[in-house]
mmCIF file of C-alpha atoms in Angstrom:
data_model
loop_
_atom_site.group_PDB
_atom_site.id
_atom_site.type_symbol
_atom_site.label_atom_id
_atom_site.label_comp_id
_atom_site.label_asym_id
_atom_site.label_seq_id
_atom_site.Cartn_x
_atom_site.Cartn_y
_atom_site.Cartn_z
ATOM 1 C CA MET A 1 -46.141 -2.678 -59.570
ATOM 2 C CA GLY A 2 -43.056 -0.492 -59.885
ATOM 3 C CA GLU A 3 -43.391 0.658 -56.274
ATOM 4 C CA LEU A 4 -43.581 -2.959 -55.083
ATOM 5 C CA GLN A 5 -40.447 -3.835 -57.022
ATOM 6 C CA ASP A 6 -38.634 -0.847 -55.507
ATOM 7 C CA LEU A 7 -39.747 -1.921 -52.045
ATOM 8 C CA VAL A 8 -38.529 -5.483 -52.627
ATOM 9 C CA ALA A 9 -35.224 -4.162 -53.960
ATOM 10 C CA ARG A 10 -34.730 -1.940 -50.926
ATOM 11 C CA LEU A 11 -35.644 -4.843 -48.650
ATOM 12 C CA ARG A 12 -33.101 -7.090 -50.361
ATOM 13 C CA ALA A 13 -30.456 -4.374 -50.101
ATOM 14 C CA THR A 14 -31.197 -3.988 -46.406
ATOM 15 C CA LEU A 15 -30.972 -7.756 -45.911
ATOM 16 C CA ASP A 16 -27.677 -7.833 -47.794
ATOM 17 C CA ARG A 17 -26.296 -5.080 -45.569
ATOM 18 C CA MET A 18 -27.503 -6.920 -42.458
ATOM 19 C CA GLU A 19 -25.887 -10.133 -43.697
ATOM 20 C CA THR A 20 -22.637 -8.283 -44.371
ATOM 21 C CA ALA A 21 -22.762 -6.705 -40.920
ATOM 22 C CA LEU A 22 -23.411 -10.074 -39.268
ATOM 23 C CA GLY A 23 -20.495 -11.517 -41.186
ATOM 24 C CA CYS A 24 -18.191 -8.854 -39.743
ATOM 25 C CA ILE A 25 -19.180 -9.608 -36.172
ATOM 26 C CA GLY A 26 -16.680 -11.770 -34.328
ATOM 27 C CA GLU A 27 -19.299 -13.405 -32.121
ATOM 28 C CA ALA A 28 -21.128 -16.457 -33.459
ATOM 29 C CA ILE A 29 -24.841 -15.688 -33.907
ATOM 30 C CA ALA A 30 -27.702 -18.008 -34.855
ATOM 31 C CA TRP A 31 -31.476 -17.956 -34.516
ATOM 32 C CA THR A 32 -33.909 -20.871 -34.480
ATOM 33 C CA ASP A 33 -37.556 -21.690 -35.010
ATOM 34 C CA ALA A 34 -39.802 -22.973 -32.251
ATOM 35 C CA SER A 35 -38.470 -26.517 -32.714
ATOM 36 C CA GLY A 36 -34.899 -25.443 -32.128
ATOM 37 C CA ARG A 37 -33.702 -25.743 -35.745
ATOM 38 C CA VAL A 38 -31.405 -23.087 -37.159
ATOM 39 C CA GLU A 39 -33.174 -20.597 -39.417
ATOM 40 C CA GLY A 40 -30.181 -18.340 -39.949
ATOM 41 C CA CYS A 41 -26.663 -17.594 -38.750
ATOM 42 C CA ASN A 42 -23.514 -15.650 -39.521
ATOM 43 C CA ALA A 43 -20.142 -16.854 -40.813
ATOM 44 C CA ALA A 44 -18.664 -17.002 -37.311
ATOM 45 C CA PHE A 45 -21.360 -19.525 -36.346
ATOM 46 C CA ASP A 46 -20.550 -21.627 -39.424
ATOM 47 C CA ARG A 47 -16.923 -21.795 -38.277
ATOM 48 C CA LEU A 48 -17.961 -22.647 -34.728
ATOM 49 C CA ALA A 49 -20.292 -25.431 -35.938
ATOM 50 C CA ALA A 50 -17.558 -26.668 -38.306
ATOM 51 C CA HIS A 51 -20.088 -27.062 -41.163
ATOM 52 C CA PRO A 52 -20.758 -25.176 -44.399
ATOM 53 C CA HIS A 53 -23.568 -22.659 -44.215
ATOM 54 C CA LEU A 54 -26.070 -24.732 -46.164
ATOM 55 C CA LEU A 55 -25.538 -27.733 -43.865
ATOM 56 C CA VAL A 56 -26.160 -25.610 -40.787
ATOM 57 C CA LEU A 57 -29.566 -24.294 -41.794
ATOM 58 C CA GLY A 58 -32.450 -26.478 -40.656
ATOM 59 C CA ARG A 59 -30.406 -28.580 -38.213
ATOM 60 C CA PRO A 60 -30.994 -28.645 -34.429
ATOM 61 C CA LEU A 61 -28.612 -26.469 -32.423
ATOM 62 C CA ASN A 62 -27.690 -29.241 -30.004
ATOM 63 C CA GLU A 63 -26.512 -31.439 -32.875
ATOM 64 C CA LEU A 64 -24.324 -28.694 -34.268
ATOM 65 C CA LEU A 65 -22.814 -27.652 -30.959
ATOM 66 C CA PRO A 66 -22.921 -30.642 -28.604
ATOM 67 C CA PHE A 67 -20.820 -28.900 -25.954
ATOM 68 C CA TRP A 68 -23.962 -26.933 -25.078
ATOM 69 C CA GLY A 69 -25.524 -30.090 -23.687
ATOM 70 C CA LYS A 70 -27.703 -32.866 -24.987
ATOM 71 C CA GLY A 71 -31.413 -32.355 -25.470
ATOM 72 C CA GLY A 72 -33.516 -29.392 -24.517
ATOM 73 C CA ARG A 73 -32.841 -25.788 -25.354
ATOM 74 C CA PRO A 74 -29.329 -24.381 -24.859
ATOM 75 C CA ALA A 75 -28.830 -22.205 -21.811
ATOM 76 C CA SER A 76 -26.730 -19.105 -21.167
ATOM 77 C CA GLY A 77 -23.387 -19.640 -19.473
ATOM 78 C CA VAL A 78 -19.727 -20.490 -20.072
ATOM 79 C CA PHE A 79 -19.080 -23.767 -21.899
ATOM 80 C CA GLU A 80 -15.968 -25.719 -22.784
ATOM 81 C CA ASP A 81 -15.433 -27.185 -26.251
ATOM 82 C CA SER A 82 -12.727 -29.838 -26.486
ATOM 83 C CA ARG A 83 -13.337 -30.875 -30.083
ATOM 84 C CA GLY A 84 -10.224 -31.127 -32.247
ATOM 85 C CA GLY A 85 -8.024 -31.825 -29.237
ATOM 86 C CA ARG A 86 -7.989 -28.189 -28.098
ATOM 87 C CA SER A 87 -9.883 -26.826 -25.103
ATOM 88 C CA LEU A 88 -11.854 -23.717 -25.987
ATOM 89 C CA SER A 89 -14.140 -21.600 -23.821
ATOM 90 C CA TYR A 90 -17.296 -19.828 -24.974
ATOM 91 C CA GLU A 91 -19.585 -17.400 -23.242
ATOM 92 C CA VAL A 92 -23.080 -18.183 -24.522
ATOM 93 C CA THR A 93 -26.145 -15.952 -24.302
ATOM 94 C CA VAL A 94 -29.601 -17.255 -25.179
ATOM 95 C CA ALA A 95 -32.586 -14.942 -25.661
ATOM 96 C CA GLY A 96 -36.151 -15.617 -26.708
ATOM 97 C CA ALA A 97 -37.255 -14.618 -30.218
ATOM 98 C CA PRO A 98 -40.702 -14.004 -31.753
ATOM 99 C CA GLY A 99 -42.490 -17.209 -32.778
ATOM 100 C CA GLY A 100 -41.018 -19.357 -30.008
ATOM 101 C CA GLY A 101 -37.490 -19.571 -31.283
ATOM 102 C CA VAL A 102 -34.281 -18.322 -29.691
ATOM 103 C CA VAL A 103 -31.349 -16.123 -30.647
ATOM 104 C CA VAL A 104 -27.995 -17.507 -29.543
ATOM 105 C CA THR A 105 -24.679 -15.670 -29.392
ATOM 106 C CA ALA A 106 -21.381 -17.322 -28.528
ATOM 107 C CA ARG A 107 -18.223 -15.339 -27.735
ATOM 108 C CA ASP A 108 -14.824 -17.041 -27.715
ATOM 109 C CA ILE A 109 -13.285 -16.213 -24.339
ATOM 110 C CA THR A 110 -10.446 -18.738 -24.508
ATOM 111 C CA ARG A 111 -7.720 -16.093 -24.486
ATOM 112 C CA GLN A 112 -9.457 -14.217 -21.702
ATOM 113 C CA ARG A 113 -9.775 -17.362 -19.587
ATOM 114 C CA ASP A 114 -6.148 -18.309 -20.304
ATOM 115 C CA ALA A 115 -5.027 -14.792 -19.357
ATOM 116 C CA GLU A 116 -7.088 -14.938 -16.161
ATOM 117 C CA ALA A 117 -5.550 -18.312 -15.343
ATOM 118 C CA ARG A 118 -2.052 -16.886 -15.904
ATOM 119 C CA VAL A 119 -2.851 -13.857 -13.740
ATOM 120 C CA THR A 120 -4.178 -16.163 -11.000
ATOM 121 C CA ALA A 121 -1.034 -18.288 -11.187
ATOM 122 C CA LEU A 122 1.180 -15.188 -11.114
ATOM 123 C CA ASN A 123 -0.768 -13.808 -8.147
ATOM 124 C CA ARG A 124 -0.239 -17.085 -6.267
ATOM 125 C CA GLU A 125 3.449 -16.962 -7.117
ATOM 126 C CA LEU A 126 3.656 -13.317 -6.053
ATOM 127 C CA GLU A 127 1.839 -14.078 -2.788
ATOM 128 C CA GLY A 128 4.371 -16.819 -2.131
ATOM 129 C CA GLN A 129 7.251 -14.451 -2.841
ATOM 130 C CA LEU A 130 5.716 -11.742 -0.637
ATOM 131 C CA GLU A 131 5.353 -14.276 2.158
ATOM 132 C CA GLU A 132 9.031 -15.162 1.768
ATOM 133 C CA VAL A 133 9.958 -11.465 1.842
ATOM 134 C CA LYS A 134 7.802 -10.998 4.938
ATOM 135 C CA LYS A 135 9.531 -13.916 6.661
ATOM 136 C CA PHE A 136 12.903 -12.486 5.636
ATOM 137 C CA HIS A 137 12.053 -9.061 7.087
ATOM 138 C CA GLU A 138 10.765 -10.675 10.278
ATOM 139 C CA GLU A 139 14.011 -12.603 10.545
ATOM 140 C CA ILE A 140 16.026 -9.421 9.977
ATOM 141 C CA ALA A 141 13.940 -7.653 12.644
ATOM 142 C CA ARG A 142 14.579 -10.482 15.127
ATOM 143 C CA TYR A 143 18.276 -10.432 14.274
ATOM 144 C CA THR A 144 18.445 -6.646 14.646
ATOM 145 C CA TYR A 145 16.728 -6.824 18.011
ATOM 146 C CA ALA A 146 18.983 -9.635 19.239
ATOM 147 C CA VAL A 147 22.181 -7.938 18.086
ATOM 148 C CA SER A 148 21.130 -4.558 19.489
ATOM 149 C CA HIS A 149 20.223 -6.137 22.824
ATOM 150 C CA ASP A 150 23.427 -8.197 23.023
ATOM 151 C CA LEU A 151 25.654 -5.228 22.175
ATOM 152 C CA LYS A 152 24.246 -3.016 24.909
ATOM 153 C CA GLU A 153 26.269 -4.596 27.720
ATOM 154 C CA PRO A 154 29.741 -4.479 26.073
ATOM 155 C CA LEU A 155 29.056 -0.986 24.738
ATOM 156 C CA ARG A 156 28.045 0.161 28.216
ATOM 157 C CA SER A 157 31.422 -1.117 29.414
ATOM 158 C CA VAL A 158 33.196 0.828 26.659
ATOM 159 C CA VAL A 159 31.361 4.020 27.658
ATOM 160 C CA SER A 160 32.113 3.471 31.348
ATOM 161 C CA TYR A 161 35.819 2.838 30.791
ATOM 162 C CA THR A 162 36.275 5.785 28.428
ATOM 163 C CA GLN A 163 34.580 8.042 30.968
ATOM 164 C CA LEU A 164 36.801 6.584 33.723
ATOM 165 C CA LEU A 165 39.832 7.174 31.499
ATOM 166 C CA ALA A 166 38.815 10.811 31.082
ATOM 167 C CA GLN A 167 38.328 11.299 34.816
ATOM 168 C CA ARG A 168 41.657 9.750 35.865
ATOM 169 C CA TYR A 169 43.994 11.008 33.166
ATOM 170 C CA GLN A 170 42.512 14.383 32.211
ATOM 171 C CA ALA A 171 45.386 16.927 31.943
ATOM 172 C CA LYS A 172 47.969 14.239 32.799
ATOM 173 C CA LEU A 173 48.841 12.929 29.334
ATOM 174 C CA GLY A 174 49.004 16.212 27.473
ATOM 175 C CA PRO A 175 46.547 18.270 25.380
ATOM 176 C CA GLU A 176 46.590 15.846 22.435
ATOM 177 C CA ALA A 177 45.720 12.875 24.652
ATOM 178 C CA ASP A 178 42.943 14.897 26.303
ATOM 179 C CA GLU A 179 41.495 15.603 22.856
ATOM 180 C CA PHE A 180 41.660 11.918 21.861
ATOM 181 C CA ILE A 181 39.942 10.884 25.093
ATOM 182 C CA ARG A 182 37.238 13.497 24.490
ATOM 183 C CA TYR A 183 36.606 12.107 21.009
ATOM 184 C CA ALA A 184 36.472 8.549 22.358
ATOM 185 C CA VAL A 185 33.957 9.448 25.099
ATOM 186 C CA SER A 186 31.784 11.395 22.647
ATOM 187 C CA ALA A 187 31.811 8.611 20.038
ATOM 188 C CA ALA A 188 31.046 5.926 22.625
ATOM 189 C CA LYS A 189 28.092 7.901 24.014
ATOM 190 C CA ARG A 190 26.721 8.545 20.529
ATOM 191 C CA MET A 191 27.050 4.874 19.645
ATOM 192 C CA GLU A 192 25.182 4.000 22.832
ATOM 193 C CA ARG A 193 22.363 6.387 21.877
ATOM 194 C CA MET A 194 22.217 4.946 18.349
ATOM 195 C CA LEU A 195 22.071 1.415 19.699
ATOM 196 C CA SER A 196 19.294 2.339 22.119
ATOM 197 C CA ASP A 197 17.308 3.975 19.308
ATOM 198 C CA LEU A 198 17.880 0.978 17.021
ATOM 199 C CA LEU A 199 16.600 -1.286 19.774
ATOM 200 C CA ALA A 200 13.526 0.966 20.134
ATOM 201 C CA TYR A 201 12.961 0.719 16.357
ATOM 202 C CA ALA A 202 13.252 -3.083 16.426
ATOM 203 C CA GLU A 203 10.818 -3.301 19.353
ATOM 204 C CA VAL A 204 7.989 -1.522 17.459
ATOM 205 C CA GLY A 205 5.372 -4.109 16.561
ATOM 206 C CA ARG A 206 7.111 -7.011 18.356
ATOM 207 C CA GLY A 207 5.233 -9.392 20.615
ATOM 208 C CA ASP A 208 2.354 -11.797 20.159
ATOM 209 C CA ASP A 209 -0.179 -9.308 21.541
ATOM 210 C CA THR A 210 0.550 -6.612 18.939
ATOM 211 C CA ARG A 211 -2.419 -7.552 16.729
ATOM 212 C CA THR A 212 -4.761 -7.468 19.748
ATOM 213 C CA ARG A 213 -3.452 -4.089 20.907
ATOM 214 C CA LEU A 214 -3.970 -2.620 17.432
ATOM 215 C CA LEU A 215 -7.705 -3.225 17.894
ATOM 216 C CA GLU A 216 -8.012 -1.175 21.080
ATOM 217 C CA ARG A 217 -9.950 2.084 20.931
ATOM 218 C CA VAL A 218 -7.661 5.040 21.623
ATOM 219 C CA ASP A 219 -8.978 8.461 22.649
ATOM 220 C CA LEU A 220 -6.659 10.838 20.792
ATOM 221 C CA ALA A 221 -7.955 13.884 22.705
ATOM 222 C CA GLY A 222 -6.795 12.333 25.973
ATOM 223 C CA LEU A 223 -3.593 11.212 24.292
ATOM 224 C CA PHE A 224 -2.885 14.793 23.165
ATOM 225 C CA THR A 225 -3.345 16.085 26.735
ATOM 226 C CA ARG A 226 -0.823 13.522 28.017
ATOM 227 C CA ILE A 227 1.650 14.523 25.301
ATOM 228 C CA ILE A 228 1.396 18.218 26.257
ATOM 229 C CA ILE A 229 2.023 17.349 29.914
ATOM 230 C CA ASP A 230 4.971 15.119 28.978
ATOM 231 C CA LEU A 231 6.513 17.815 26.762
ATOM 232 C CA GLY A 232 5.883 20.536 29.360
ATOM 233 C CA PRO A 233 9.564 21.476 29.917
ATOM 234 C CA GLN A 234 10.326 21.693 26.169
ATOM 235 C CA ILE A 235 7.193 23.759 25.574
ATOM 236 C CA GLU A 236 8.083 26.152 28.380
ATOM 237 C CA VAL A 237 11.693 26.624 27.236
ATOM 238 C CA ALA A 238 10.629 27.252 23.634
ATOM 239 C CA GLY A 239 7.650 29.414 24.606
ATOM 240 C CA ALA A 240 5.701 27.215 22.191
ATOM 241 C CA LYS A 241 1.986 27.400 21.502
ATOM 242 C CA ILE A 242 0.474 23.953 20.893
ATOM 243 C CA THR A 243 -3.141 23.636 19.649
ATOM 244 C CA CYS A 244 -5.339 20.940 18.144
ATOM 245 C CA ASP A 245 -8.654 20.314 16.398
ATOM 246 C CA SER A 246 -11.369 18.156 17.906
ATOM 247 C CA LEU A 247 -9.704 14.738 17.909
ATOM 248 C CA PRO A 248 -11.471 11.391 17.357
ATOM 249 C CA SER A 249 -11.075 7.932 18.805
ATOM 250 C CA VAL A 250 -9.321 5.414 16.547
ATOM 251 C CA LEU A 251 -8.414 1.754 16.712
ATOM 252 C CA GLY A 252 -4.761 1.206 17.488
ATOM 253 C CA ASP A 253 -1.993 0.661 19.977
ATOM 254 C CA GLU A 254 -2.133 3.502 22.513
ATOM 255 C CA SER A 255 1.558 3.435 23.403
ATOM 256 C CA LEU A 256 2.622 3.473 19.741
ATOM 257 C CA LEU A 257 0.231 6.302 18.818
ATOM 258 C CA PHE A 258 1.532 8.254 21.830
ATOM 259 C CA LYS A 259 5.076 7.766 20.519
ATOM 260 C CA LEU A 260 4.022 8.814 17.005
ATOM 261 C CA PHE A 261 2.309 12.113 17.819
ATOM 262 C CA ARG A 262 4.710 12.965 20.654
ATOM 263 C CA THR A 263 7.652 12.609 18.264
ATOM 264 C CA LEU A 264 6.043 14.779 15.581
ATOM 265 C CA ILE A 265 5.135 17.517 18.070
ATOM 266 C CA ASP A 266 8.535 17.309 19.794
ATOM 267 C CA ASN A 267 10.292 17.655 16.413
ATOM 268 C CA ALA A 268 8.137 20.673 15.573
ATOM 269 C CA ILE A 269 9.330 22.319 18.796
ATOM 270 C CA LYS A 270 12.967 21.238 18.334
ATOM 271 C CA PHE A 271 13.319 22.508 14.765
ATOM 272 C CA ARG A 272 11.794 25.914 15.482
ATOM 273 C CA SER A 273 12.955 29.145 13.909
ATOM 274 C CA GLU A 274 13.757 32.393 15.710
ATOM 275 C CA ARG A 275 10.015 33.032 16.009
ATOM 276 C CA PRO A 276 8.040 31.548 18.918
ATOM 277 C CA ALA A 277 7.077 28.006 17.974
ATOM 278 C CA GLU A 278 3.476 27.422 16.903
ATOM 279 C CA VAL A 279 2.326 23.821 16.416
ATOM 280 C CA HIS A 280 -1.153 22.629 15.447
ATOM 281 C CA LEU A 281 -2.500 19.079 15.251
ATOM 282 C CA GLY A 282 -5.313 18.983 12.698
ATOM 283 C CA ALA A 283 -7.788 16.161 12.035
ATOM 284 C CA VAL A 284 -10.201 15.682 9.120
ATOM 285 C CA ARG A 285 -12.269 12.636 8.161
ATOM 286 C CA ARG A 286 -12.680 11.856 4.448
ATOM 287 C CA GLU A 287 -14.007 8.701 2.744
ATOM 288 C CA GLY A 288 -13.462 6.324 5.645
ATOM 289 C CA THR A 289 -10.011 7.671 6.576
ATOM 290 C CA TRP A 290 -8.746 10.093 9.207
ATOM 291 C CA PHE A 291 -6.225 12.630 7.904
ATOM 292 C CA PHE A 292 -4.007 14.141 10.601
ATOM 293 C CA VAL A 293 -1.412 16.868 10.152
ATOM 294 C CA VAL A 294 1.163 18.270 12.560
ATOM 295 C CA ARG A 295 1.867 21.741 11.180
ATOM 296 C CA ASP A 296 4.545 24.127 12.487
ATOM 297 C CA ASN A 297 6.191 27.463 11.664
ATOM 298 C CA GLY A 298 9.751 26.182 12.055
ATOM 299 C CA ILE A 299 12.875 26.113 9.896
ATOM 300 C CA GLY A 300 11.331 23.864 7.259
ATOM 301 C CA ILE A 301 12.887 21.146 5.091
ATOM 302 C CA ASP A 302 14.263 21.251 1.562
ATOM 303 C CA PRO A 303 12.089 18.929 -0.615
ATOM 304 C CA LYS A 304 15.226 17.234 -1.977
ATOM 305 C CA TYR A 305 15.603 15.557 1.430
ATOM 306 C CA PHE A 306 12.061 14.086 1.497
ATOM 307 C CA PRO A 307 13.027 10.646 0.059
ATOM 308 C CA ARG A 308 15.505 9.959 2.878
ATOM 309 C CA LEU A 309 13.620 11.601 5.729
ATOM 310 C CA PHE A 310 11.872 8.489 7.114
ATOM 311 C CA HIS A 311 14.824 6.090 6.860
ATOM 312 C CA LEU A 312 17.060 4.882 9.686
ATOM 313 C CA PHE A 313 19.957 7.117 10.766
ATOM 314 C CA ARG A 314 19.261 9.737 8.087
ATOM 315 C CA ARG A 315 20.057 13.105 9.633
ATOM 316 C CA LEU A 316 19.697 16.503 7.957
ATOM 317 C CA HIS A 317 21.625 18.514 10.556
ATOM 318 C CA PRO A 318 24.887 17.990 12.494
ATOM 319 C CA PRO A 319 24.363 16.453 15.969
ATOM 320 C CA ASP A 320 26.008 19.401 17.724
ATOM 321 C CA LYS A 321 23.268 21.703 16.397
ATOM 322 C CA TYR A 322 20.221 19.434 16.765
ATOM 323 C CA PRO A 323 20.791 16.353 18.964
ATOM 324 C CA GLY A 324 19.459 12.987 17.865
ATOM 325 C CA THR A 325 20.356 9.882 15.874
ATOM 326 C CA GLY A 326 17.933 10.074 12.944
ATOM 327 C CA VAL A 327 15.791 7.131 14.063
ATOM 328 C CA ASN A 328 12.602 8.740 15.390
ATOM 329 C CA LEU A 329 10.990 9.489 12.017
ATOM 330 C CA ALA A 330 11.773 5.940 10.877
ATOM 331 C CA ILE A 331 9.958 4.731 13.998
ATOM 332 C CA CYS A 332 7.026 7.025 13.119
ATOM 333 C CA ARG A 333 6.782 5.505 9.650
ATOM 334 C CA LYS A 334 6.884 1.991 11.086
ATOM 335 C CA ILE A 335 4.118 2.822 13.579
ATOM 336 C CA VAL A 336 1.885 4.371 10.890
ATOM 337 C CA GLU A 337 2.353 1.444 8.491
ATOM 338 C CA LEU A 338 1.658 -0.996 11.319
ATOM 339 C CA HIS A 339 -1.718 0.748 11.729
ATOM 340 C CA GLY A 340 -2.451 0.521 7.989
ATOM 341 C CA GLY A 341 -1.813 4.216 7.288
ATOM 342 C CA LYS A 342 0.640 6.470 5.445
ATOM 343 C CA ILE A 343 2.944 9.297 6.458
ATOM 344 C CA TRP A 344 4.514 12.051 4.361
ATOM 345 C CA VAL A 345 5.750 15.628 4.684
ATOM 346 C CA GLU A 346 5.168 18.930 2.920
ATOM 347 C CA SER A 347 7.667 21.696 3.561
ATOM 348 C CA GLU A 348 9.892 24.462 2.214
ATOM 349 C CA PRO A 349 12.988 25.964 3.856
ATOM 350 C CA GLY A 350 11.948 28.770 6.187
ATOM 351 C CA GLN A 351 8.244 28.071 5.640
ATOM 352 C CA GLY A 352 7.582 25.496 8.366
ATOM 353 C CA SER A 353 6.630 21.842 7.904
ATOM 354 C CA ALA A 354 3.449 19.797 7.737
ATOM 355 C CA PHE A 355 3.719 16.099 8.631
ATOM 356 C CA HIS A 356 0.662 14.235 7.338
ATOM 357 C CA VAL A 357 -0.600 10.938 8.773
ATOM 358 C CA THR A 358 -3.545 8.807 7.654
ATOM 359 C CA LEU A 359 -5.252 6.228 9.857
ATOM 360 C CA PRO A 360 -8.245 4.024 8.954
ATOM 361 C CA ASP A 361 -11.568 5.228 10.395
ATOM 362 C CA SER A 362 -12.748 2.740 13.006
ATOM 363 C CA GLY A 363 -16.352 3.974 12.773
#
C-alpha cells in the first residue's frame, strides 16, 4: 500500500511539474477528446479563449475559438482573430492524439506579421527611391554625354588657335610670352584629352541594344590574342612578357570586355619597374563565378590610394611622368558593374599589382 501511495505521489508531482511547465510556455496549448471537447490546456490557452480555466474544460474548441472556423475539426494554418476590435494573427498547428483527439498549439505571430508588413512597405519605398536614383543617374549620364559632345567643337577651336598662335608668334613676343603660349597649348590639349575620355566614359553602356549585347557569348581566348596584337608596339618597346591561363567564354559585350582587359594589361605595361615587364592574366571558376586577375611585377600602388583608384580623373602620378587623364580605371569599373561583376586591386609599392575582376559564369 505504501509503495502505491509513493507512486501516486510521484505521479502527482510529475503532473504538477508538467502543469507548471505548460504554464510557462508562451504558446497556447490544448488537447481534446474524440468529440473535439477540451480535456486540458495551459494558461496561455485560457487567455486566448478569454474564459476561466474551468469554463474551458469540456467545451468544443470551435466554440471557444471561432476564428478557427465553424464546424469540423480545426486545421493547421495562419488565422486572424479580430475579437475585441484588434486584429491578431495566430499560427496554428493541429496534431492527432491517442484516442481520436487532437493537440492544438497556437502561436501569436501578430508582431512578426506586422514587422513583415513594415519591411515589405519599406522595401517598396526603397525600391521606389532606388528607381528615382537610377533615373537621376541616367539623366546625369545623358547630360554628361551631351555636354561632352557639345564642348568638343569649341574646344577643338581653342586647341587649333593656340597652336596657330604658337606657330606664328614663337620667338617674336619674348621668352615670357613664349612660355605663356606653351602653357596655353599644353592645357588646351590636356583638356581635349580629358573631354574625349569623359565622352568615352559616358558612352559605356549607352544605347538601346546594350542589354542584347551583354548576352552575347564572348571567347576570351580570342579576345586576348587580339589584345596582344593591338598592344604589339607597347609590348615590344617594354620588352614585356604577356601570358595567360586557359580562358573561358562568357556572356557579355565583346567591345567592352576588350576595352576592360586591354586597359588592365596596358596599365601593367605602362607602370612597369626597371625590370622587364611580366604580365599574367589568370582565370579561375568558383561557385558559379569566374575570377580573373591581371598580375604584374611593376611599381605597385600604395594601399592608401585604393579608395580613389577607380574614380574619374583620379591620378596617382604627374602627367609628365605617366601620360593619361585618370579615366580608364573608372571606365573599367563601369564595364565590370555593367556585366554584374566586381573589380578591386591588391598591391604594395615595389611589389607589383593584381587587378581582380569577377564575371558571372554563363554555363
